[in-house]
């Protein structure tokens, strides 16, 4: 039992670090599963690797609560429902809803197909390399350009739907990285690094809650004591690690570009290809 708990801790650690850094949590989880096998059923593991993302997303909720919770005490200078709600935050959530539509509709409808076709080390490696190159190219191309969008309030509905389609790419191809895809898309559209990253964090909330709920319902809410313990350890570890990873990333991008993550993705992708070709 202790070995399985340690494995669950390792999976939670990897999830918490890679979910927010643009290096693909799904890709790393697929690769980790090749070397560290949890002694659980296939159906439980399929649920586990998605549901532990709830720990990661709760870290976003805790850190950014003041920016995402729209309800407050009544304000005498406002009328109607706006007396009890923050208008800007509600508009932001509507934009997030729009950005979620491509992945929410297409990603859920064809989830099993995407998993069958693309959830393997080769596809992960290719996606790691392709989007690693994309990060380096975009950073070089925008080196001397000032971002056109410097706040979430400035994001147009046209911009957020395009960001949503970039998120769909990550839903199809593991190794792309959901955060990586949306950040790349936002940077291409002229969004600043900080805004692109924060909007990516907020965009993850409904997407990951929805994906986790879908997997839980599909699996059923009946666990053995060991399964419940493994899931709890993964969730708590992912939560604590995510808080550290998010704070690190937001400080890092204030002074640095995303190029280091691009190079990391390329090197990892090449190593994965070499390993499985020479295996």
Coordinates of C-alpha atoms in Angstrom, one line a residue, residues 2-153:
X2 CA 2.8 2.4 0.9
X3 CA 4.3 2.0 -2.6
X4 CA 1.0 2.9 -4.3
X5 CA 0.6 6.0 -2.0
X6 CA 4.1 7.1 -3.0
X7 CA 3.3 6.6 -6.6
X8 CA 0.1 8.7 -6.2
X9 CA 2.2 11.4 -4.5
X10 CA 4.5 11.4 -7.6
X11 CA 1.6 11.7 -10.0
X12 CA 0.2 14.6 -8.0
X13 CA 3.6 16.3 -8.0
X14 CA 4.0 16.0 -11.7
X15 CA 0.4 17.2 -12.3
X16 CA 0.8 20.2 -10.1
X17 CA 4.0 21.3 -11.7
X18 CA 3.1 20.6 -15.4
X19 CA -0.5 21.8 -15.4
X20 CA 0.4 25.4 -15.2
X21 CA 3.8 25.5 -16.8
X22 CA 3.3 25.4 -20.6
X23 CA 4.9 22.0 -21.0
X24 CA 1.8 19.7 -21.0
X25 CA 0.5 17.9 -17.9
X26 CA -1.3 15.3 -20.0
X27 CA 1.9 14.5 -22.0
X28 CA 3.9 14.2 -18.8
X29 CA 1.3 12.0 -17.2
X30 CA 1.2 9.7 -20.2
X31 CA 5.0 9.5 -20.1
X32 CA 5.1 8.9 -16.3
X33 CA 2.6 6.1 -16.7
X34 CA 5.0 4.4 -19.0
X35 CA 7.6 4.1 -16.2
X36 CA 5.5 4.2 -13.0
X37 CA 2.4 2.1 -13.1
X38 CA -0.2 2.5 -10.4
X39 CA -1.5 -0.9 -9.3
X40 CA -5.2 0.0 -10.1
X41 CA -7.7 -0.9 -12.8
X42 CA -7.5 0.7 -16.2
X43 CA -10.9 2.5 -15.7
X44 CA -9.8 3.9 -12.3
X45 CA -6.5 5.2 -13.7
X46 CA -8.3 6.9 -16.7
X47 CA -10.5 8.7 -14.1
X48 CA -7.6 9.4 -11.7
X49 CA -5.3 11.2 -14.1
X50 CA -8.1 13.6 -14.9
X51 CA -9.7 14.1 -11.5
X52 CA -6.5 15.0 -9.7
X53 CA -6.6 18.1 -11.9
X54 CA -9.3 19.3 -9.4
X55 CA -6.4 19.8 -6.9
X56 CA -4.6 21.9 -9.5
X57 CA -7.6 24.0 -10.3
X58 CA -8.5 24.6 -6.7
X59 CA -5.1 26.3 -6.4
X60 CA -6.2 28.8 -9.0
X61 CA -9.5 29.4 -7.2
X62 CA -7.6 30.1 -3.9
X63 CA -4.9 32.4 -5.4
X64 CA -7.2 34.4 -7.6
X65 CA -10.4 34.3 -5.6
X66 CA -10.6 38.1 -5.5
X67 CA -10.5 38.3 -9.3
X68 CA -13.0 35.5 -10.1
X69 CA -15.7 35.7 -7.4
X70 CA -18.3 38.2 -8.7
X71 CA -20.7 38.5 -5.8
X72 CA -20.4 41.0 -3.0
X73 CA -22.5 43.0 -0.5
X74 CA -25.1 45.4 -1.9
X75 CA -23.6 48.7 -3.3
X76 CA -25.9 51.7 -3.0
X77 CA -24.5 53.4 -6.1
X78 CA -25.5 50.5 -8.4
X79 CA -28.9 49.4 -9.6
X80 CA -30.6 46.0 -10.2
X81 CA -28.5 42.9 -10.1
X82 CA -25.3 44.9 -10.4
X83 CA -25.8 46.0 -6.8
X84 CA -24.7 42.4 -5.8
X85 CA -22.4 41.5 -8.6
X86 CA -19.2 42.9 -10.1
X87 CA -20.0 43.8 -13.7
X88 CA -16.4 43.3 -15.0
X89 CA -16.0 39.9 -13.5
X90 CA -19.4 38.7 -14.9
X91 CA -18.4 39.9 -18.3
X92 CA -15.1 38.0 -17.9
X93 CA -16.9 34.8 -17.1
X94 CA -19.1 35.2 -20.1
X95 CA -16.0 35.6 -22.3
X96 CA -14.6 32.4 -20.6
X97 CA -17.8 30.6 -21.4
X98 CA -17.5 31.6 -25.1
X99 CA -13.8 30.5 -25.1
X100 CA -14.8 27.1 -23.7
X101 CA -17.3 26.3 -26.4
X102 CA -15.0 24.7 -29.0
X103 CA -13.3 22.3 -26.5
X104 CA -16.6 21.8 -24.6
X105 CA -18.6 20.8 -27.6
X106 CA -16.0 19.0 -29.9
X107 CA -13.6 17.8 -27.1
X108 CA -16.4 16.1 -25.1
X109 CA -18.1 14.6 -28.1
X110 CA -15.0 13.0 -29.5
X111 CA -13.1 12.5 -26.3
X112 CA -12.8 8.7 -26.6
X113 CA -11.8 8.9 -30.2
X114 CA -9.0 11.4 -29.5
X115 CA -7.7 9.2 -26.6
X116 CA -7.7 6.1 -28.8
X117 CA -5.9 7.9 -31.7
X118 CA -3.5 10.3 -30.1
X119 CA -2.9 9.4 -26.5
X120 CA 0.5 7.7 -27.0
X121 CA 4.2 8.6 -26.5
X122 CA 4.8 9.3 -30.2
X123 CA 2.0 11.9 -30.5
X124 CA 3.0 13.4 -27.2
X125 CA 6.6 13.8 -28.4
X126 CA 5.6 15.4 -31.7
X127 CA 3.2 17.9 -30.0
X128 CA 6.0 18.8 -27.4
X129 CA 8.4 19.6 -30.2
X130 CA 5.9 21.5 -32.5
X131 CA 4.7 23.8 -29.8
X132 CA 8.2 24.1 -28.3
X133 CA 9.2 25.5 -31.7
X134 CA 6.1 27.7 -31.7
X135 CA 7.0 29.3 -28.4
X136 CA 10.5 30.2 -29.5
X137 CA 9.3 31.5 -32.9
X138 CA 6.6 33.7 -31.4
X139 CA 8.9 35.1 -28.7
X140 CA 11.5 36.0 -31.4
X141 CA 8.8 37.4 -33.7
X142 CA 7.4 39.6 -31.0
X143 CA 10.7 40.6 -29.4
X144 CA 10.4 44.3 -30.1
X145 CA 6.6 44.5 -30.3
X146 CA 4.4 46.0 -27.6
X147 CA 1.3 43.9 -26.8
X148 CA -2.0 45.3 -28.0
X149 CA -4.1 43.8 -25.1
X150 CA -2.8 44.5 -21.6
X151 CA -5.9 43.6 -19.5
X152 CA -8.6 40.9 -19.5
X153 CA -11.2 43.6 -19.9

